[in-house]
């Protein structure tokens, strides 16, 4: 008979039942308890806790998944190579992270800052606002969309915002930060309304981004430095830019066979066009009309020279005068940026930049064609009398190419310590182009090789200076711009030979694309094969710029 629990307790206390006696209730039995009379199995020597996910002994573990897989490898996501080398340029480090999917980006150790007293770090809206302002200055200065995106991600990443996605288009910048999958995202945007050419300010922004990514600048200090950049005046005045425009056009006229008198006339036409463009800009006219107005004085001087040569014994190359004036107006910087964005996968920005280039070129065409049409009605004998890349004046043309690059440096408002290197880079580009054309190489491949060396040397110089490569590249491609083919196309159209005119214009477009592709290819080769200065470890593999087809 089973007694009451309380009774059993009293009996136990009185010694009626031993303490180890088993109750007879069925509740004490379990399916895993050995029945009475059955010997227990031996106790294992060691406990081996196992799981259904544990790989049995003797089986080889599967290889880790390929990069880009939807599964996280069991050993975790490896740290990206550039992040392990703090001395590498921030462009390389941030470009590697930007090209990764958000779920695969590693989180490196955070660098301590003075403004991170609280555990939450600096306020998210202020960090995003600073990021957008820095991206605006870079995009307005002509930097490629990929480098702008890398800079924006680098700034946000340095201040503790890892889950960010910057977005760069031609006129709009946006950035989104989502702390976690359950938190609401924070999105800010900024419109780029004004664009200017000031590579001094661009270099200062690059230096600021480099200091921020290295953990040396607080948020307030970054805002202060950014305000100083906006307040600083341009290093060269308007009249200095006008003189540089004249020197550029004069040097371009020497490249295409002109003499000293042609140099003076081309420089005069370019300076008049520059002042006329400044006047149009002061009246608030769009850039289309500014370029049309700037193209008219060089063409007018060329037509006047042709009319004067018909009535006197003076023989002046009118075509060289007009061609020299066109060199200062061809938007080579915008074209290189457009092709670079297209090659790196930013197709919307590339299309917008190309459309801008087309509009500017159409403005030049309209200005020149109006003057050439008037000259044709006046029976001006405009013939293609240019001496193409003659080898009888190699020294003169080399010096003219370097002068052209030097004038471009002034027009781009570059820092003075970059002018010499950019000028030498332009001389090297023309030297390579002249050697190849003398060896009967067609102009398009020769332009690709020369522009590729410009991009390679520019990227090398930028890596050793830890600065932007644009100051070393943009001015150096000036001697390679297709000014003569542009003029020949416009002249033939004005004279009624439309087919031949479009043939010359197509050649000019091919040369311009060759310049842009060569510059981009040289920069990519530099990033792939040139080690970071002072670093002994090889560069890691890089992802594709924008994967659109899964390669």
Short mmCIF file of C-alpha atoms in Angstrom, two decimals:
data_model
loop_
_atom_site.label_atom_id
_atom_site.label_comp_id
_atom_site.label_asym_id
_atom_site.label_seq_id
_atom_site.Cartn_x
_atom_site.Cartn_y
_atom_site.Cartn_z
CA UNK A 1 0.00 0.00 0.00
CA UNK A 2 1.40 3.32 -0.98
CA UNK A 3 1.38 5.79 1.80
CA UNK A 4 0.87 9.52 1.65
CA UNK A 5 3.98 11.43 0.64
CA UNK A 6 4.00 13.17 3.94
CA UNK A 7 3.74 9.80 5.69
CA UNK A 8 6.59 8.46 3.65
CA UNK A 9 8.63 11.42 4.62
CA UNK A 10 7.94 10.82 8.31
CA UNK A 11 8.85 7.15 7.99
CA UNK A 12 12.08 8.02 6.32
CA UNK A 13 12.92 10.46 9.02
CA UNK A 14 12.23 7.73 11.61
CA UNK A 15 14.44 5.20 9.81
CA UNK A 16 11.54 2.95 8.58
CA UNK A 17 12.84 3.06 4.95
CA UNK A 18 16.35 3.41 3.66
CA UNK A 19 17.17 6.68 1.90
CA UNK A 20 18.14 4.94 -1.38
CA UNK A 21 14.88 3.00 -1.64
CA UNK A 22 13.23 3.49 -5.05
CA UNK A 23 9.63 4.61 -5.16
CA UNK A 24 7.20 2.23 -6.76
CA UNK A 25 5.34 4.95 -8.69
CA UNK A 26 5.31 4.64 -12.51
CA UNK A 27 6.24 8.30 -12.77
CA UNK A 28 9.80 7.47 -11.71
CA UNK A 29 10.43 5.20 -14.71
CA UNK A 30 11.77 6.49 -18.05
CA UNK A 31 12.18 4.95 -21.46
CA UNK A 32 15.95 5.52 -21.13
CA UNK A 33 16.25 3.84 -17.70
CA UNK A 34 17.59 0.26 -17.69
CA UNK A 35 15.10 -2.26 -16.19
CA UNK A 36 15.88 -3.92 -12.88
CA UNK A 37 18.15 -6.89 -13.24
CA UNK A 38 19.72 -5.72 -16.53
CA UNK A 39 23.40 -4.74 -16.18
CA UNK A 40 24.25 -1.17 -17.09
CA UNK A 41 26.54 -0.54 -20.11
CA UNK A 42 30.13 0.49 -19.39
CA UNK A 43 30.76 4.19 -18.82
CA UNK A 44 32.58 5.78 -21.82
CA UNK A 45 36.09 6.95 -21.15
CA UNK A 46 35.52 10.42 -22.70
CA UNK A 47 32.50 12.42 -23.59
CA UNK A 48 32.30 13.21 -27.32
CA UNK A 49 29.48 15.69 -27.84
CA UNK A 50 28.38 15.48 -31.42
CA UNK A 51 25.93 17.31 -33.66
CA UNK A 52 24.09 16.38 -36.78
CA UNK A 53 26.06 19.18 -38.49
CA UNK A 54 29.44 17.73 -37.50
CA UNK A 55 31.41 16.16 -40.33
CA UNK A 56 32.02 12.45 -39.57
CA UNK A 57 35.57 11.23 -39.18
CA UNK A 58 37.26 10.23 -42.39
CA UNK A 59 35.32 12.63 -44.59
CA UNK A 60 37.07 15.60 -46.23
CA UNK A 61 35.34 18.92 -45.46
CA UNK A 62 33.86 20.64 -48.53
CA UNK A 63 35.78 23.56 -50.04
CA UNK A 64 34.64 27.09 -49.13
CA UNK A 65 32.05 28.62 -51.47
CA UNK A 66 33.06 30.85 -54.32
CA UNK A 67 33.11 34.63 -53.76
CA UNK A 68 29.70 36.10 -54.25
CA UNK A 69 27.90 32.98 -52.92
CA UNK A 70 24.74 33.42 -50.89
CA UNK A 71 26.13 31.26 -48.03
CA UNK A 72 28.55 32.40 -45.37
CA UNK A 73 31.54 30.04 -45.07
CA UNK A 74 31.86 28.26 -41.68
CA UNK A 75 35.29 29.81 -41.06
CA UNK A 76 33.90 33.32 -41.52
CA UNK A 77 34.51 35.99 -44.13
CA UNK A 78 38.20 36.68 -44.67
CA UNK A 79 39.47 40.22 -44.21
CA UNK A 80 40.06 42.04 -47.47
CA UNK A 81 43.71 42.48 -48.37
CA UNK A 82 43.82 46.27 -48.61
CA UNK A 83 42.24 46.59 -45.16
CA UNK A 84 45.12 44.60 -43.72
CA UNK A 85 47.58 47.11 -45.15
CA UNK A 86 46.80 50.52 -43.60
CA UNK A 87 49.50 52.21 -45.66
CA UNK A 88 47.76 51.58 -48.99
CA UNK A 89 45.84 54.43 -50.66
CA UNK A 90 42.29 54.85 -49.49
CA UNK A 91 41.06 54.50 -53.08
CA UNK A 92 42.28 50.88 -53.19
CA UNK A 93 40.95 50.02 -49.74
CA UNK A 94 37.52 51.54 -50.23
CA UNK A 95 37.13 50.40 -53.84
CA UNK A 96 37.56 46.80 -52.70
CA UNK A 97 34.82 47.23 -50.10
CA UNK A 98 32.44 49.08 -52.39
CA UNK A 99 32.70 46.33 -55.01
CA UNK A 100 31.65 43.75 -52.40
CA UNK A 101 28.04 42.84 -51.61
CA UNK A 102 26.87 44.32 -48.34
CA UNK A 103 26.62 40.92 -46.61
CA UNK A 104 30.25 40.06 -47.44
CA UNK A 105 31.92 43.25 -46.22
CA UNK A 106 34.15 42.61 -43.21
CA UNK A 107 34.04 44.88 -40.20
CA UNK A 108 37.59 45.92 -39.29
CA UNK A 109 38.64 47.21 -35.92
CA UNK A 110 37.37 50.71 -35.31
CA UNK A 111 39.91 53.49 -34.87
CA UNK A 112 39.41 55.64 -31.79
CA UNK A 113 38.47 59.29 -32.28
CA UNK A 114 38.07 62.29 -30.09
CA UNK A 115 34.38 62.77 -30.91
CA UNK A 116 33.40 59.19 -30.07
CA UNK A 117 32.92 59.66 -26.34
CA UNK A 118 29.56 57.95 -26.38
CA UNK A 119 29.18 54.34 -27.31
CA UNK A 120 26.90 55.22 -30.21
CA UNK A 121 29.60 57.36 -31.88
CA UNK A 122 28.95 60.56 -33.82
CA UNK A 123 25.39 61.36 -34.91
CA UNK A 124 24.42 59.52 -38.07
CA UNK A 125 22.79 62.49 -39.91
CA UNK A 126 25.89 64.65 -39.49
CA UNK A 127 28.19 61.92 -40.77
CA UNK A 128 25.99 61.37 -43.79
CA UNK A 129 25.81 65.12 -44.43
CA UNK A 130 29.60 65.40 -44.33
CA UNK A 131 29.86 62.43 -46.67
CA UNK A 132 27.53 64.04 -49.20
CA UNK A 133 29.36 67.38 -49.09
CA UNK A 134 32.69 65.69 -49.76
CA UNK A 135 31.18 63.67 -52.61
CA UNK A 136 29.68 66.84 -54.08
CA UNK A 137 33.07 68.57 -54.26
CA UNK A 138 34.68 65.52 -55.87
CA UNK A 139 31.92 65.04 -58.46
CA UNK A 140 31.77 68.75 -59.29
CA UNK A 141 35.54 68.76 -59.75
CA UNK A 142 35.37 66.11 -62.47
CA UNK A 143 36.25 62.97 -60.49
CA UNK A 144 34.95 59.64 -61.75
CA UNK A 145 31.79 58.21 -60.23
CA UNK A 146 33.58 55.14 -58.84
CA UNK A 147 36.16 57.21 -56.97
CA UNK A 148 33.42 59.49 -55.64
CA UNK A 149 31.50 56.47 -54.39
CA UNK A 150 34.64 55.02 -52.81
CA UNK A 151 35.36 58.32 -51.06
CA UNK A 152 31.82 58.55 -49.70
CA UNK A 153 31.93 55.00 -48.42
CA UNK A 154 35.37 55.60 -46.91
CA UNK A 155 34.20 58.63 -44.92
CA UNK A 156 31.07 56.89 -43.62
CA UNK A 157 33.03 53.72 -42.86
CA UNK A 158 35.67 55.65 -40.93
CA UNK A 159 33.07 57.20 -38.63
CA UNK A 160 31.49 53.86 -37.76
CA UNK A 161 28.71 53.55 -40.35
CA UNK A 162 29.45 50.18 -41.92
CA UNK A 163 26.07 49.32 -43.43
CA UNK A 164 25.99 52.20 -45.90
CA UNK A 165 25.25 52.29 -49.61
CA UNK A 166 26.33 55.42 -51.55
CA UNK A 167 24.80 56.16 -54.93
CA UNK A 168 26.36 58.54 -57.46
CA UNK A 169 24.73 59.93 -60.58
CA UNK A 170 25.59 62.93 -62.71
CA UNK A 171 23.56 65.47 -60.74
CA UNK A 172 22.40 63.61 -57.62
CA UNK A 173 24.25 62.06 -54.69
CA UNK A 174 22.50 59.82 -52.18
CA UNK A 175 23.59 57.65 -49.27
CA UNK A 176 21.61 55.20 -47.15
CA UNK A 177 22.53 53.83 -43.73
CA UNK A 178 20.68 50.99 -42.05
CA UNK A 179 22.12 49.92 -38.67
CA UNK A 180 20.48 46.49 -38.84
CA UNK A 181 17.77 44.61 -40.66
CA UNK A 182 15.19 45.56 -38.03
CA UNK A 183 16.04 49.28 -37.89
CA UNK A 184 14.68 51.94 -40.18
CA UNK A 185 17.13 53.16 -42.85
CA UNK A 186 18.34 56.77 -42.93
CA UNK A 187 18.69 58.25 -46.43
CA UNK A 188 20.10 61.64 -47.39
CA UNK A 189 20.60 63.12 -50.86
CA UNK A 190 22.26 66.19 -52.34
CA UNK A 191 21.99 67.78 -55.77
CA UNK A 192 25.11 68.91 -57.66
CA UNK A 193 24.09 72.16 -59.33
CA UNK A 194 27.38 73.89 -60.05
CA UNK A 195 30.50 72.41 -61.57
CA UNK A 196 33.90 74.00 -61.57
CA UNK A 197 37.44 73.17 -62.56
CA UNK A 198 39.72 73.59 -59.57
CA UNK A 199 42.17 70.75 -59.07
CA UNK A 200 43.72 72.53 -56.08
CA UNK A 201 40.45 72.11 -54.20
CA UNK A 202 40.18 68.56 -55.52
CA UNK A 203 43.60 67.69 -54.08
CA UNK A 204 42.61 69.20 -50.74
CA UNK A 205 39.48 67.04 -50.65
CA UNK A 206 41.55 63.95 -51.41
CA UNK A 207 43.91 64.81 -48.55
CA UNK A 208 40.94 65.25 -46.21
CA UNK A 209 39.49 61.87 -47.17
CA UNK A 210 42.89 60.24 -46.64
CA UNK A 211 43.18 61.74 -43.13
CA UNK A 212 39.61 60.74 -42.25
CA UNK A 213 40.09 57.13 -43.33
CA UNK A 214 43.28 56.92 -41.27
CA UNK A 215 41.45 58.05 -38.14
CA UNK A 216 43.28 61.35 -37.75
CA UNK A 217 40.37 63.81 -38.11
CA UNK A 218 37.35 64.27 -35.88
CA UNK A 219 33.95 65.16 -37.25
CA UNK A 220 34.16 68.81 -36.21
CA UNK A 221 37.67 69.15 -37.62
CA UNK A 222 36.50 67.66 -40.92
CA UNK A 223 33.70 70.22 -41.15
CA UNK A 224 36.16 73.03 -40.41
CA UNK A 225 38.59 71.91 -43.12
CA UNK A 226 35.75 71.51 -45.60
CA UNK A 227 34.57 75.07 -44.91
CA UNK A 228 38.10 76.37 -45.49
CA UNK A 229 38.25 74.63 -48.86
CA UNK A 230 35.04 76.33 -49.95
CA UNK A 231 36.23 79.76 -48.81
CA UNK A 232 39.65 79.56 -50.48
CA UNK A 233 40.02 81.48 -53.71
CA UNK A 234 41.25 79.92 -56.92
CA UNK A 235 45.05 80.01 -57.28
CA UNK A 236 44.91 81.75 -60.68
CA UNK A 237 42.92 84.85 -61.64
CA UNK A 238 40.61 85.22 -64.64
CA UNK A 239 43.25 87.11 -66.63
CA UNK A 240 45.79 84.39 -65.91
CA UNK A 241 43.31 81.88 -67.28
CA UNK A 242 42.83 84.03 -70.37
CA UNK A 243 46.58 84.17 -70.98
CA UNK A 244 46.82 80.42 -70.47
CA UNK A 245 44.04 79.89 -73.01
CA UNK A 246 45.99 81.95 -75.54
CA UNK A 247 49.22 80.06 -74.87
CA UNK A 248 47.38 76.76 -75.25
CA UNK A 249 45.92 77.71 -78.62
CA UNK A 250 49.23 79.07 -79.87
CA UNK A 251 51.04 75.89 -78.87
CA UNK A 252 48.36 73.79 -80.59
CA UNK A 253 48.85 75.77 -83.80
CA UNK A 254 52.56 74.95 -83.68
CA UNK A 255 51.74 71.27 -83.30
CA UNK A 256 49.80 71.28 -86.57
CA UNK A 257 52.43 73.10 -88.62
CA UNK A 258 52.04 76.79 -87.78
CA UNK A 259 54.81 79.35 -87.41
CA UNK A 260 55.39 82.28 -85.07
CA UNK A 261 52.80 84.53 -86.75
CA UNK A 262 50.22 81.76 -86.62
CA UNK A 263 51.06 81.29 -82.91
CA UNK A 264 50.27 84.95 -82.21
CA UNK A 265 47.04 84.96 -84.23
CA UNK A 266 45.76 81.72 -82.66
CA UNK A 267 46.57 83.02 -79.18
CA UNK A 268 44.77 86.30 -79.92
CA UNK A 269 41.68 84.50 -81.19
CA UNK A 270 41.57 82.19 -78.17
CA UNK A 271 41.92 85.09 -75.71
CA UNK A 272 39.13 87.03 -77.42
CA UNK A 273 36.95 83.93 -77.33
CA UNK A 274 37.72 83.39 -73.65
CA UNK A 275 36.73 86.94 -72.71
CA UNK A 276 33.57 86.66 -74.79
CA UNK A 277 32.68 83.43 -72.98
CA UNK A 278 33.26 85.14 -69.61
CA UNK A 279 30.91 87.91 -70.73
CA UNK A 280 28.22 85.38 -71.65
CA UNK A 281 28.69 83.60 -68.34
CA UNK A 282 28.29 86.87 -66.48
CA UNK A 283 24.94 87.39 -68.25
CA UNK A 284 23.76 83.96 -67.09
CA UNK A 285 23.78 82.22 -70.47
CA UNK A 286 24.11 78.40 -70.44
CA UNK A 287 27.38 76.72 -71.33
CA UNK A 288 26.13 75.84 -74.80
CA UNK A 289 26.08 79.50 -75.81
CA UNK A 290 29.33 80.18 -73.98
CA UNK A 291 31.14 77.57 -76.07
CA UNK A 292 29.50 78.82 -79.26
CA UNK A 293 30.64 82.36 -78.49
CA UNK A 294 34.17 81.24 -77.58
CA UNK A 295 34.54 79.37 -80.89
CA UNK A 296 33.63 82.36 -83.06
CA UNK A 297 36.70 84.67 -82.62
CA UNK A 298 39.34 82.05 -83.64
CA UNK A 299 37.26 81.11 -86.67
CA UNK A 300 36.76 84.78 -87.56
CA UNK A 301 40.50 85.47 -87.38
CA UNK A 302 41.16 82.41 -89.55
CA UNK A 303 38.68 83.56 -92.19
CA UNK A 304 40.16 87.07 -92.10
CA UNK A 305 43.64 85.65 -92.61
CA UNK A 306 42.41 83.59 -95.58
CA UNK A 307 40.80 86.66 -97.17
CA UNK A 308 43.96 88.70 -96.58
CA UNK A 309 46.14 86.02 -98.17
CA UNK A 310 44.03 86.07 -101.32
CA UNK A 311 44.63 89.79 -101.90
CA UNK A 312 48.26 90.00 -100.81
CA UNK A 313 51.38 87.92 -101.13
CA UNK A 314 51.19 86.90 -97.47
CA UNK A 315 50.91 83.18 -96.91
CA UNK A 316 49.47 82.41 -93.50
CA UNK A 317 48.00 79.05 -92.62
CA UNK A 318 44.44 79.96 -91.73
CA UNK A 319 43.54 76.39 -90.89
CA UNK A 320 46.25 76.27 -88.24
CA UNK A 321 44.82 79.40 -86.64
CA UNK A 322 41.33 77.91 -86.42
CA UNK A 323 42.58 74.52 -85.28
CA UNK A 324 44.62 76.09 -82.49
CA UNK A 325 41.56 77.94 -81.26
CA UNK A 326 39.52 74.75 -81.18
CA UNK A 327 42.05 72.94 -78.99
CA UNK A 328 41.21 75.11 -75.99
CA UNK A 329 37.49 74.34 -76.31
CA UNK A 330 37.36 70.56 -76.87
CA UNK A 331 35.94 69.06 -73.64
CA UNK A 332 38.58 66.36 -73.24
CA UNK A 333 38.28 66.23 -69.45
CA UNK A 334 34.54 65.55 -69.55
CA UNK A 335 34.98 62.94 -72.29
CA UNK A 336 37.62 61.01 -70.32
CA UNK A 337 35.40 61.05 -67.23
CA UNK A 338 32.42 59.84 -69.27
CA UNK A 339 34.27 56.89 -70.78
CA UNK A 340 35.80 56.03 -67.41
CA UNK A 341 32.34 55.88 -65.81
CA UNK A 342 31.08 53.68 -68.63
CA UNK A 343 33.99 51.27 -68.35
CA UNK A 344 33.55 50.97 -64.57
CA UNK A 345 29.82 50.23 -64.80
CA UNK A 346 28.22 53.61 -63.97
CA UNK A 347 26.17 53.74 -67.14
CA UNK A 348 23.68 56.42 -66.13
CA UNK A 349 26.44 58.83 -65.15
CA UNK A 350 28.43 57.93 -68.27
CA UNK A 351 25.44 58.59 -70.50
CA UNK A 352 24.80 61.95 -68.84
CA UNK A 353 28.45 62.97 -69.20
CA UNK A 354 28.50 61.94 -72.86
CA UNK A 355 25.34 63.94 -73.47
CA UNK A 356 27.02 66.94 -71.88
CA UNK A 357 30.05 66.47 -74.15
CA UNK A 358 27.79 66.24 -77.19
CA UNK A 359 26.01 69.47 -76.28
CA UNK A 360 29.29 71.32 -75.78
CA UNK A 361 30.68 70.03 -79.08
CA UNK A 362 27.47 71.03 -80.86
CA UNK A 363 27.89 74.51 -79.39
CA UNK A 364 31.44 74.67 -80.79
CA UNK A 365 30.16 73.39 -84.13
CA UNK A 366 27.46 76.05 -84.29
CA UNK A 367 29.89 78.87 -83.49
CA UNK A 368 32.49 77.75 -86.01
CA UNK A 369 30.01 76.86 -88.76
CA UNK A 370 28.39 80.29 -88.67
CA UNK A 371 31.74 81.96 -89.25
CA UNK A 372 32.88 79.43 -91.88
CA UNK A 373 29.59 79.81 -93.72
CA UNK A 374 30.10 83.58 -93.89
CA UNK A 375 33.69 83.06 -95.05
CA UNK A 376 32.54 80.65 -97.75
CA UNK A 377 30.03 83.26 -98.98
CA UNK A 378 32.90 85.76 -99.14
CA UNK A 379 34.88 83.24 -101.23
CA UNK A 380 37.55 82.73 -98.61
CA UNK A 381 39.93 80.00 -99.75
CA UNK A 382 39.99 77.73 -96.70
CA UNK A 383 41.99 74.65 -97.59
CA UNK A 384 43.50 71.92 -95.41
CA UNK A 385 47.03 73.32 -95.51
CA UNK A 386 48.22 71.83 -92.20
CA UNK A 387 51.52 69.95 -92.02
CA UNK A 388 50.55 66.86 -90.04
CA UNK A 389 53.15 65.82 -87.46
CA UNK A 390 56.08 66.65 -89.69
CA UNK A 391 59.38 65.21 -88.57
CA UNK A 392 61.29 68.28 -89.73
CA UNK A 393 60.54 70.12 -86.49
CA UNK A 394 60.49 67.47 -83.77
CA UNK A 395 62.08 69.69 -81.12
CA UNK A 396 59.69 72.58 -81.80
CA UNK A 397 56.67 70.30 -81.64
CA UNK A 398 57.86 68.64 -78.45
CA UNK A 399 58.32 72.03 -76.77
CA UNK A 400 54.92 73.11 -78.08
CA UNK A 401 53.31 69.98 -76.61
CA UNK A 402 54.87 70.71 -73.22
CA UNK A 403 53.72 74.33 -73.40
CA UNK A 404 50.22 73.13 -74.22
CA UNK A 405 50.21 70.82 -71.19
CA UNK A 406 51.54 73.64 -69.00
CA UNK A 407 48.75 75.96 -70.16
CA UNK A 408 46.21 73.24 -69.44
CA UNK A 409 47.55 72.97 -65.88
CA UNK A 410 46.83 76.67 -65.35
CA UNK A 411 43.34 76.35 -66.83
CA UNK A 412 42.63 73.44 -64.49
CA UNK A 413 43.74 75.47 -61.45
CA UNK A 414 46.29 72.85 -60.43
CA UNK A 415 48.66 73.06 -57.50
CA UNK A 416 52.05 74.40 -58.48
CA UNK A 417 53.97 71.32 -57.36
CA UNK A 418 51.99 69.18 -59.84
CA UNK A 419 52.55 71.42 -62.86
CA UNK A 420 56.07 70.22 -63.68
CA UNK A 421 55.19 66.53 -63.53
CA UNK A 422 52.03 66.99 -65.60
CA UNK A 423 53.99 68.99 -68.19
CA UNK A 424 56.60 66.26 -68.49
CA UNK A 425 53.85 63.66 -68.79
CA UNK A 426 52.35 65.61 -71.69
CA UNK A 427 55.75 65.78 -73.38
CA UNK A 428 56.17 62.01 -73.03
CA UNK A 429 52.71 61.46 -74.52
CA UNK A 430 53.51 63.55 -77.59
CA UNK A 431 56.93 61.94 -77.98
CA UNK A 432 55.42 58.44 -78.01
CA UNK A 433 52.68 59.55 -80.41
CA UNK A 434 55.18 61.18 -82.76
CA UNK A 435 57.45 58.13 -82.80
CA UNK A 436 54.54 55.80 -83.58
CA UNK A 437 53.09 57.98 -86.33
CA UNK A 438 56.55 58.36 -87.88
CA UNK A 439 56.74 54.56 -87.94
CA UNK A 440 53.55 54.50 -90.09
CA UNK A 441 51.24 53.51 -87.22
CA UNK A 442 47.70 54.78 -87.77
CA UNK A 443 46.57 57.63 -85.49
CA UNK A 444 43.99 55.69 -83.46
CA UNK A 445 46.34 52.91 -82.16
CA UNK A 446 49.08 55.47 -81.63
CA UNK A 447 46.69 57.58 -79.57
CA UNK A 448 45.66 54.56 -77.47
CA UNK A 449 49.29 53.73 -76.66
CA UNK A 450 50.23 57.33 -75.86
CA UNK A 451 47.13 57.87 -73.72
CA UNK A 452 47.73 54.53 -71.98
CA UNK A 453 51.19 55.68 -70.93
CA UNK A 454 49.68 58.96 -69.72
CA UNK A 455 47.22 57.02 -67.55
CA UNK A 456 49.94 54.67 -66.31
CA UNK A 457 52.34 57.44 -65.35
CA UNK A 458 49.53 59.53 -63.87
CA UNK A 459 48.35 56.65 -61.70
CA UNK A 460 51.93 55.94 -60.63
CA UNK A 461 52.49 59.57 -59.65
CA UNK A 462 49.21 59.70 -57.77
CA UNK A 463 50.04 56.55 -55.80
CA UNK A 464 53.36 57.98 -54.69
CA UNK A 465 51.78 61.32 -53.87
CA UNK A 466 48.67 59.71 -52.29
CA UNK A 467 46.53 62.16 -54.29
CA UNK A 468 44.15 62.22 -57.22
CA UNK A 469 45.49 61.16 -60.60
CA UNK A 470 43.49 63.77 -62.53
CA UNK A 471 46.04 66.62 -62.16
CA UNK A 472 48.71 64.40 -63.74
CA UNK A 473 46.49 63.04 -66.54
CA UNK A 474 44.01 65.64 -67.76
CA UNK A 475 46.58 68.25 -68.80
CA UNK A 476 48.89 65.62 -70.31
CA UNK A 477 46.29 64.44 -72.82
CA UNK A 478 45.94 67.95 -74.24
CA UNK A 479 48.41 67.45 -77.13
CA UNK A 480 46.49 64.34 -78.24
CA UNK A 481 43.09 66.03 -78.63
CA UNK A 482 41.65 65.76 -82.18
CA UNK A 483 41.49 69.45 -83.04
CA UNK A 484 42.49 69.18 -86.70
CA UNK A 485 39.97 66.47 -87.57
CA UNK A 486 37.26 68.47 -85.85
CA UNK A 487 38.10 71.52 -87.96
CA UNK A 488 38.29 69.53 -91.21
CA UNK A 489 34.87 68.04 -90.54
CA UNK A 490 33.31 71.44 -89.90
CA UNK A 491 35.03 72.95 -92.94
CA UNK A 492 33.76 70.23 -95.27
CA UNK A 493 30.23 70.57 -93.90
CA UNK A 494 30.36 74.34 -94.43
CA UNK A 495 31.56 73.82 -98.01
CA UNK A 496 28.75 71.37 -98.77
CA UNK A 497 30.68 68.08 -98.62
CA UNK A 498 28.65 66.55 -95.82
CA UNK A 499 29.86 62.96 -96.26
CA UNK A 500 33.53 63.89 -96.01
CA UNK A 501 32.74 66.21 -93.13
CA UNK A 502 31.08 63.48 -91.11
CA UNK A 503 33.96 61.17 -91.95
CA UNK A 504 36.40 63.62 -90.34
CA UNK A 505 34.10 64.10 -87.36
CA UNK A 506 33.85 60.33 -86.93
CA UNK A 507 37.66 60.15 -86.95
CA UNK A 508 37.76 62.88 -84.31
CA UNK A 509 35.28 60.92 -82.19
CA UNK A 510 37.35 57.75 -82.57
CA UNK A 511 40.48 59.58 -81.46
CA UNK A 512 38.68 61.05 -78.47
CA UNK A 513 37.43 57.60 -77.42
CA UNK A 514 40.93 56.21 -77.94
CA UNK A 515 42.28 58.83 -75.54
CA UNK A 516 39.69 58.00 -72.90
CA UNK A 517 40.09 54.22 -73.22
CA UNK A 518 43.88 54.48 -73.17
CA UNK A 519 43.84 56.61 -70.02
CA UNK A 520 41.47 54.22 -68.25
CA UNK A 521 43.46 51.15 -69.35
CA UNK A 522 46.71 52.65 -68.11
CA UNK A 523 45.16 53.39 -64.74
CA UNK A 524 43.76 49.88 -64.39
CA UNK A 525 47.12 48.34 -65.28
CA UNK A 526 48.77 50.49 -62.65
CA UNK A 527 46.33 49.32 -59.98
CA UNK A 528 46.75 45.68 -60.97
CA UNK A 529 50.52 45.39 -61.21
CA UNK A 530 52.09 48.27 -59.30
CA UNK A 531 52.60 47.64 -55.60
CA UNK A 532 51.77 50.26 -53.05
CA UNK A 533 54.80 52.42 -52.18
CA UNK A 534 56.50 51.11 -49.06
CA UNK A 535 54.50 47.89 -48.98
CA UNK A 536 56.14 44.53 -49.57
CA UNK A 537 52.99 42.44 -49.81
CA UNK A 538 51.52 41.90 -53.28
CA UNK A 539 48.25 43.48 -54.21
CA UNK A 540 45.20 41.25 -53.72
CA UNK A 541 42.77 40.29 -56.42
CA UNK A 542 40.11 42.82 -57.32
CA UNK A 543 36.47 42.31 -58.09
CA UNK A 544 34.89 43.45 -61.29
CA UNK A 545 33.75 47.04 -61.30
CA UNK A 546 30.03 46.38 -61.74
CA UNK A 547 28.88 42.80 -62.32
CA UNK A 548 26.03 42.93 -64.78
CA UNK A 549 26.26 39.41 -66.26
CA UNK A 550 27.66 37.36 -63.42
CA UNK A 551 31.25 36.98 -64.68
#
